[in-house]
């Protein structure tokens, strides 16, 4: 690349003494601050955008962005097609990594762990909360399969729309059995704070015992070089 732009990262970083008492509380704090910023300024347009990396049967990595729609003591989670490429990868190898990044805030969070399918009641509650058009698209799309054309997709959408018309009710479209979600049961959570001269902060929470993200005793803290 010829036109290199260099931005000095002028964030305040993160220090050990300002960490929240548990990993969950710290992640929530940064997510909440990103959401607040997204409401106040246009420079954090999608604060929940989560890049999720999986590996295929040949150990070839793959990555895509989803929306983090779950965050509790068991880990961050997202909804997707379970027969999609990511779903196929995770069924064969649940090891997963993911990151949230808010460049305008000079912050990122990195998760590593194991993916688990989200409970069906969570999936059903979330699916029925989505707008009708999104629920119809879930039926119309065999996520990650080849599509012959845009017209073919539109036809599949129109067919699903005719089958389950919009009645204004949340249960007018059934939940597809190929639609679900994953939770990342974390073994490591890294908080990255960009600072001047590329001397960034990296605080890493590593699982040392059984326990949730709300269980401080299950985690040890160390700092990593930038
Ligand atoms: C900002 C953003 C948010 C997205 N959110 C989701 C999501 O929540 N769930 C999903 O399945 N795909 C989402 N996508 C699409 C995915 O990036 C991806 O194209 C899709 O999940 C298929 O990935 P796969 O073929 O690797 O399984 C999103 C894309 C972007 C750019």
mmCIF file of C-alpha atoms and ligand atoms in Angstrom:
data_model
loop_
_atom_site.group_PDB
_atom_site.id
_atom_site.type_symbol
_atom_site.label_atom_id
_atom_site.label_comp_id
_atom_site.label_asym_id
_atom_site.label_seq_id
_atom_site.Cartn_x
_atom_site.Cartn_y
_atom_site.Cartn_z
ATOM 1 C CA UNK A 1 0.000 0.000 0.000
ATOM 2 C CA UNK A 2 1.458 3.344 -1.051
ATOM 3 C CA UNK A 3 -0.714 5.842 0.762
ATOM 4 C CA UNK A 4 0.013 4.858 4.339
ATOM 5 C CA UNK A 5 -1.982 6.869 6.841
ATOM 6 C CA UNK A 6 -0.619 6.857 10.358
ATOM 7 C CA UNK A 7 -2.985 7.715 13.155
ATOM 8 C CA UNK A 8 -1.543 7.994 16.612
ATOM 9 C CA UNK A 9 -3.876 6.246 19.053
ATOM 10 C CA UNK A 10 -4.629 8.740 21.742
ATOM 11 C CA UNK A 11 -6.792 6.562 23.952
ATOM 12 C CA UNK A 12 -6.281 6.498 27.688
ATOM 13 C CA UNK A 13 -5.717 2.728 27.581
ATOM 14 C CA UNK A 14 -6.593 0.568 30.532
ATOM 15 C CA UNK A 15 -4.745 -0.093 33.759
ATOM 16 C CA UNK A 16 -4.919 -2.947 36.226
ATOM 17 C CA UNK A 17 -6.361 -0.755 38.975
ATOM 18 C CA UNK A 18 -9.320 0.435 36.897
ATOM 19 C CA UNK A 19 -10.439 -3.067 35.858
ATOM 20 C CA UNK A 20 -13.949 -4.023 36.957
ATOM 21 C CA UNK A 21 -14.143 -6.788 39.598
ATOM 22 C CA UNK A 22 -15.057 -9.507 37.078
ATOM 23 C CA UNK A 23 -14.432 -10.103 33.353
ATOM 24 C CA UNK A 24 -18.154 -9.814 32.602
ATOM 25 C CA UNK A 25 -18.438 -6.459 34.338
ATOM 26 C CA UNK A 26 -15.392 -5.143 32.493
ATOM 27 C CA UNK A 27 -16.652 -6.318 29.082
ATOM 28 C CA UNK A 28 -20.101 -4.880 29.827
ATOM 29 C CA UNK A 29 -18.568 -1.573 30.847
ATOM 30 C CA UNK A 30 -16.749 -1.216 27.523
ATOM 31 C CA UNK A 31 -19.732 -2.428 25.493
ATOM 32 C CA UNK A 32 -22.028 0.002 27.334
ATOM 33 C CA UNK A 33 -19.586 2.832 26.704
ATOM 34 C CA UNK A 34 -19.419 1.929 23.009
ATOM 35 C CA UNK A 35 -23.225 1.879 22.824
ATOM 36 C CA UNK A 36 -23.405 5.262 24.572
ATOM 37 C CA UNK A 37 -20.853 6.647 22.139
ATOM 38 C CA UNK A 38 -22.762 5.219 19.153
ATOM 39 C CA UNK A 39 -25.837 7.156 20.290
ATOM 40 C CA UNK A 40 -23.916 10.388 20.720
ATOM 41 C CA UNK A 41 -21.587 10.298 17.717
ATOM 42 C CA UNK A 42 -21.592 8.627 14.283
ATOM 43 C CA UNK A 43 -18.079 7.186 14.625
ATOM 44 C CA UNK A 44 -19.144 3.937 16.367
ATOM 45 C CA UNK A 45 -21.956 2.889 14.004
ATOM 46 C CA UNK A 46 -22.353 -0.749 15.067
ATOM 47 C CA UNK A 47 -20.990 -1.237 18.583
ATOM 48 C CA UNK A 48 -22.004 -4.911 18.724
ATOM 49 C CA UNK A 49 -20.209 -5.967 15.528
ATOM 50 C CA UNK A 50 -18.294 -9.094 16.491
ATOM 51 C CA UNK A 51 -15.773 -10.766 14.193
ATOM 52 C CA UNK A 52 -15.903 -14.516 14.711
ATOM 53 C CA UNK A 53 -13.104 -16.818 13.586
ATOM 54 C CA UNK A 54 -13.538 -20.556 13.064
ATOM 55 C CA UNK A 55 -11.435 -23.225 11.396
ATOM 56 C CA UNK A 56 -12.471 -25.703 8.739
ATOM 57 C CA UNK A 57 -11.671 -29.425 8.554
ATOM 58 C CA UNK A 58 -8.250 -28.635 7.006
ATOM 59 C CA UNK A 59 -7.436 -26.170 9.836
ATOM 60 C CA UNK A 60 -7.925 -23.283 7.409
ATOM 61 C CA UNK A 61 -9.180 -20.263 9.388
ATOM 62 C CA UNK A 62 -12.237 -18.294 8.345
ATOM 63 C CA UNK A 63 -13.697 -15.104 9.771
ATOM 64 C CA UNK A 64 -16.914 -13.141 9.439
ATOM 65 C CA UNK A 65 -18.755 -10.432 11.335
ATOM 66 C CA UNK A 66 -21.964 -11.033 13.260
ATOM 67 C CA UNK A 67 -23.846 -9.056 15.887
ATOM 68 C CA UNK A 68 -23.221 -9.872 19.522
ATOM 69 C CA UNK A 69 -26.796 -10.290 20.798
ATOM 70 C CA UNK A 70 -26.049 -12.142 24.030
ATOM 71 C CA UNK A 71 -23.681 -11.175 26.801
ATOM 72 C CA UNK A 72 -23.996 -12.837 30.173
ATOM 73 C CA UNK A 73 -21.831 -14.664 32.693
ATOM 74 C CA UNK A 74 -21.636 -17.662 30.364
ATOM 75 C CA UNK A 75 -20.110 -15.642 27.538
ATOM 76 C CA UNK A 76 -20.873 -13.518 24.493
ATOM 77 C CA UNK A 77 -23.241 -14.989 21.911
ATOM 78 C CA UNK A 78 -24.720 -14.446 18.473
ATOM 79 C CA UNK A 79 -27.530 -15.744 16.280
ATOM 80 C CA UNK A 80 -27.028 -17.291 12.871
ATOM 81 C CA UNK A 81 -27.854 -20.172 10.557
ATOM 82 C CA UNK A 82 -26.575 -23.382 12.109
ATOM 83 C CA UNK A 83 -26.074 -25.008 8.684
ATOM 84 C CA UNK A 84 -23.988 -22.044 7.507
ATOM 85 C CA UNK A 85 -20.260 -22.338 6.935
ATOM 86 C CA UNK A 86 -19.562 -21.138 10.485
ATOM 87 C CA UNK A 87 -22.121 -23.606 11.837
ATOM 88 C CA UNK A 88 -20.525 -26.487 9.941
ATOM 89 C CA UNK A 89 -17.076 -25.457 11.198
ATOM 90 C CA UNK A 90 -18.240 -25.174 14.797
ATOM 91 C CA UNK A 91 -20.048 -28.522 14.714
ATOM 92 C CA UNK A 92 -16.769 -30.220 13.766
ATOM 93 C CA UNK A 93 -14.454 -28.029 15.850
ATOM 94 C CA UNK A 94 -15.973 -25.756 18.494
ATOM 95 C CA UNK A 95 -12.756 -23.807 19.063
ATOM 96 C CA UNK A 96 -13.481 -20.195 18.303
ATOM 97 C CA UNK A 97 -12.058 -16.692 18.613
ATOM 98 C CA UNK A 98 -13.896 -13.398 18.314
ATOM 99 C CA UNK A 99 -13.268 -9.701 18.635
ATOM 100 C CA UNK A 100 -15.154 -6.496 19.167
ATOM 101 C CA UNK A 101 -13.374 -3.391 17.909
ATOM 102 C CA UNK A 102 -14.213 0.272 18.343
ATOM 103 C CA UNK A 103 -11.432 2.078 16.448
ATOM 104 C CA UNK A 104 -12.774 5.552 17.264
ATOM 105 C CA UNK A 105 -12.423 4.710 20.955
ATOM 106 C CA UNK A 106 -9.026 3.019 20.561
ATOM 107 C CA UNK A 107 -10.444 -0.098 22.163
ATOM 108 C CA UNK A 108 -10.876 -3.755 21.296
ATOM 109 C CA UNK A 109 -11.847 -6.916 23.144
ATOM 110 C CA UNK A 110 -10.724 -10.345 22.109
ATOM 111 C CA UNK A 111 -12.336 -13.627 23.174
ATOM 112 C CA UNK A 112 -11.000 -17.166 22.787
ATOM 113 C CA UNK A 113 -12.827 -20.296 23.783
ATOM 114 C CA UNK A 114 -15.281 -22.913 22.744
ATOM 115 C CA UNK A 115 -18.632 -22.443 21.034
ATOM 116 C CA UNK A 116 -21.811 -23.972 22.437
ATOM 117 C CA UNK A 117 -25.232 -23.913 20.830
ATOM 118 C CA UNK A 118 -27.549 -21.407 22.504
ATOM 119 C CA UNK A 119 -30.544 -22.857 24.316
ATOM 120 C CA UNK A 120 -33.626 -23.211 22.119
ATOM 121 C CA UNK A 121 -35.791 -20.971 24.321
ATOM 122 C CA UNK A 122 -33.300 -18.093 23.909
ATOM 123 C CA UNK A 123 -33.244 -18.657 20.143
ATOM 124 C CA UNK A 124 -37.037 -18.699 19.928
ATOM 125 C CA UNK A 125 -37.395 -15.570 22.061
ATOM 126 C CA UNK A 126 -34.880 -13.704 19.944
ATOM 127 C CA UNK A 127 -36.277 -14.914 16.611
ATOM 128 C CA UNK A 128 -39.793 -13.840 17.470
ATOM 129 C CA UNK A 129 -38.513 -10.390 18.518
ATOM 130 C CA UNK A 130 -37.118 -9.741 15.016
ATOM 131 C CA UNK A 131 -38.982 -7.753 12.361
ATOM 132 C CA UNK A 132 -41.208 -9.834 10.059
ATOM 133 C CA UNK A 133 -38.977 -9.246 6.991
ATOM 134 C CA UNK A 134 -35.891 -10.539 8.801
ATOM 135 C CA UNK A 135 -37.777 -13.649 9.915
ATOM 136 C CA UNK A 136 -38.913 -14.262 6.332
ATOM 137 C CA UNK A 137 -35.324 -13.851 5.084
ATOM 138 C CA UNK A 138 -34.151 -16.459 7.575
ATOM 139 C CA UNK A 139 -36.441 -18.942 5.789
ATOM 140 C CA UNK A 140 -35.499 -17.709 2.313
ATOM 141 C CA UNK A 141 -31.758 -18.044 2.845
ATOM 142 C CA UNK A 142 -29.806 -21.276 3.033
ATOM 143 C CA UNK A 143 -26.967 -19.329 4.509
ATOM 144 C CA UNK A 144 -23.547 -19.820 2.875
ATOM 145 C CA UNK A 145 -24.891 -21.970 0.001
ATOM 146 C CA UNK A 146 -24.327 -20.740 -3.573
ATOM 147 C CA UNK A 147 -27.077 -18.455 -4.932
ATOM 148 C CA UNK A 148 -27.721 -18.513 -8.680
ATOM 149 C CA UNK A 149 -28.821 -14.884 -8.749
ATOM 150 C CA UNK A 150 -30.397 -12.082 -6.741
ATOM 151 C CA UNK A 151 -33.674 -12.953 -8.508
ATOM 152 C CA UNK A 152 -33.542 -16.477 -7.098
ATOM 153 C CA UNK A 153 -33.141 -15.086 -3.581
ATOM 154 C CA UNK A 154 -36.028 -12.697 -4.127
ATOM 155 C CA UNK A 155 -38.202 -15.579 -5.339
ATOM 156 C CA UNK A 156 -37.399 -17.579 -2.198
ATOM 157 C CA UNK A 157 -38.254 -14.531 -0.098
ATOM 158 C CA UNK A 158 -41.549 -13.978 -1.942
ATOM 159 C CA UNK A 159 -42.499 -17.637 -1.494
ATOM 160 C CA UNK A 160 -41.795 -17.533 2.243
ATOM 161 C CA UNK A 161 -43.658 -14.216 2.528
ATOM 162 C CA UNK A 162 -46.713 -15.736 0.801
ATOM 163 C CA UNK A 163 -46.560 -18.786 3.056
ATOM 164 C CA UNK A 164 -46.338 -16.800 6.314
ATOM 165 C CA UNK A 165 -47.987 -13.413 5.715
ATOM 166 C CA UNK A 166 -47.314 -10.532 8.090
ATOM 167 C CA UNK A 167 -50.164 -10.553 10.587
ATOM 168 C CA UNK A 168 -48.431 -8.152 12.938
ATOM 169 C CA UNK A 169 -47.983 -10.966 15.424
ATOM 170 C CA UNK A 170 -44.599 -12.133 16.660
ATOM 171 C CA UNK A 171 -45.391 -15.771 15.999
ATOM 172 C CA UNK A 172 -46.681 -15.498 12.442
ATOM 173 C CA UNK A 173 -43.398 -16.986 11.136
ATOM 174 C CA UNK A 174 -42.192 -20.256 12.708
ATOM 175 C CA UNK A 175 -38.596 -20.495 13.920
ATOM 176 C CA UNK A 176 -36.592 -22.442 11.314
ATOM 177 C CA UNK A 177 -34.890 -25.480 12.798
ATOM 178 C CA UNK A 178 -31.721 -24.488 10.886
ATOM 179 C CA UNK A 179 -31.604 -21.140 12.665
ATOM 180 C CA UNK A 180 -29.968 -20.796 16.066
ATOM 181 C CA UNK A 181 -27.023 -19.292 17.816
ATOM 182 C CA UNK A 182 -23.769 -19.855 19.632
ATOM 183 C CA UNK A 183 -22.280 -18.793 22.903
ATOM 184 C CA UNK A 184 -18.519 -18.459 23.276
ATOM 185 C CA UNK A 185 -17.486 -20.111 26.535
ATOM 186 C CA UNK A 186 -14.305 -18.127 27.050
ATOM 187 C CA UNK A 187 -10.912 -19.264 28.288
ATOM 188 C CA UNK A 188 -9.302 -15.921 27.551
ATOM 189 C CA UNK A 189 -10.516 -12.330 27.321
ATOM 190 C CA UNK A 190 -8.115 -9.606 26.245
ATOM 191 C CA UNK A 191 -8.761 -5.894 26.643
ATOM 192 C CA UNK A 192 -6.755 -3.742 24.251
ATOM 193 C CA UNK A 193 -6.410 -0.008 24.706
ATOM 194 C CA UNK A 194 -4.594 1.916 21.977
ATOM 195 C CA UNK A 195 -2.143 4.513 23.249
ATOM 196 C CA UNK A 196 0.368 7.027 21.963
ATOM 197 C CA UNK A 197 3.429 5.881 20.008
ATOM 198 C CA UNK A 198 1.953 2.382 19.649
ATOM 199 C CA UNK A 199 2.757 1.659 23.312
ATOM 200 C CA UNK A 200 -0.659 0.136 23.845
ATOM 201 C CA UNK A 201 -2.164 -1.555 26.891
ATOM 202 C CA UNK A 202 -3.120 -5.233 26.750
ATOM 203 C CA UNK A 203 -4.696 -6.760 29.818
ATOM 204 C CA UNK A 204 -5.435 -10.445 29.565
ATOM 205 C CA UNK A 205 -7.840 -12.418 31.715
ATOM 206 C CA UNK A 206 -7.100 -16.136 31.560
ATOM 207 C CA UNK A 207 -9.269 -18.886 32.926
ATOM 208 C CA UNK A 208 -7.499 -20.741 35.739
ATOM 209 C CA UNK A 209 -10.462 -22.659 37.189
ATOM 210 C CA UNK A 210 -14.051 -23.629 36.506
ATOM 211 C CA UNK A 211 -16.373 -20.672 36.820
ATOM 212 C CA UNK A 212 -18.233 -18.088 34.833
ATOM 213 C CA UNK A 213 -17.208 -14.644 33.622
ATOM 214 C CA UNK A 214 -18.816 -13.342 36.805
ATOM 215 C CA UNK A 215 -16.626 -15.480 39.041
ATOM 216 C CA UNK A 216 -13.462 -13.453 39.756
ATOM 217 C CA UNK A 217 -11.687 -16.443 41.323
ATOM 218 C CA UNK A 218 -11.788 -18.333 38.013
ATOM 219 C CA UNK A 219 -9.600 -15.763 36.265
ATOM 220 C CA UNK A 220 -6.033 -14.547 36.485
ATOM 221 C CA UNK A 221 -4.809 -11.236 35.118
ATOM 222 C CA UNK A 222 -1.620 -10.461 33.298
ATOM 223 C CA UNK A 223 -0.343 -7.749 31.016
ATOM 224 C CA UNK A 224 0.963 -8.500 27.554
ATOM 225 C CA UNK A 225 3.447 -6.442 25.550
ATOM 226 C CA UNK A 226 1.828 -4.376 22.831
HETATM 227 C C1 LIG B 1 -22.200 -5.694 10.676
HETATM 228 C C2 LIG B 1 -22.592 -7.097 10.276
HETATM 229 C C3 LIG B 1 -23.440 -7.827 11.089
HETATM 230 C C4 LIG B 1 -23.815 -9.131 10.761
HETATM 231 N N1 LIG B 1 -24.572 -9.839 11.636
HETATM 232 C C5 LIG B 1 -24.820 -11.144 11.400
HETATM 233 C C6 LIG B 1 -25.456 -11.945 12.389
HETATM 234 O O1 LIG B 1 -25.781 -11.497 13.513
HETATM 235 N N2 LIG B 1 -25.684 -13.250 12.088
HETATM 236 C C7 LIG B 1 -25.300 -13.806 10.894
HETATM 237 O O2 LIG B 1 -25.534 -14.990 10.694
HETATM 238 N N3 LIG B 1 -24.670 -13.075 9.955
HETATM 239 C C8 LIG B 1 -24.410 -11.756 10.188
HETATM 240 N N4 LIG B 1 -23.740 -11.012 9.248
HETATM 241 C C9 LIG B 1 -23.308 -11.684 7.992
HETATM 242 C C10 LIG B 1 -22.022 -12.494 8.248
HETATM 243 O O3 LIG B 1 -20.904 -11.635 8.222
HETATM 244 C C11 LIG B 1 -21.805 -13.621 7.242
HETATM 245 O O4 LIG B 1 -21.889 -13.130 5.922
HETATM 246 C C12 LIG B 1 -22.822 -14.756 7.396
HETATM 247 O O5 LIG B 1 -23.089 -15.039 8.750
HETATM 248 C C13 LIG B 1 -22.331 -16.011 6.703
HETATM 249 O O6 LIG B 1 -21.102 -16.412 7.274
HETATM 250 P P1 LIG B 1 -20.515 -17.895 7.024
HETATM 251 O O7 LIG B 1 -20.756 -18.212 5.571
HETATM 252 O O8 LIG B 1 -19.064 -17.793 7.364
HETATM 253 O O9 LIG B 1 -21.246 -18.835 7.942
HETATM 254 C C14 LIG B 1 -23.355 -9.695 9.549
HETATM 255 C C15 LIG B 1 -22.509 -8.960 8.714
HETATM 256 C C16 LIG B 1 -22.110 -7.700 9.096
HETATM 257 C C17 LIG B 1 -21.141 -6.953 8.220
#
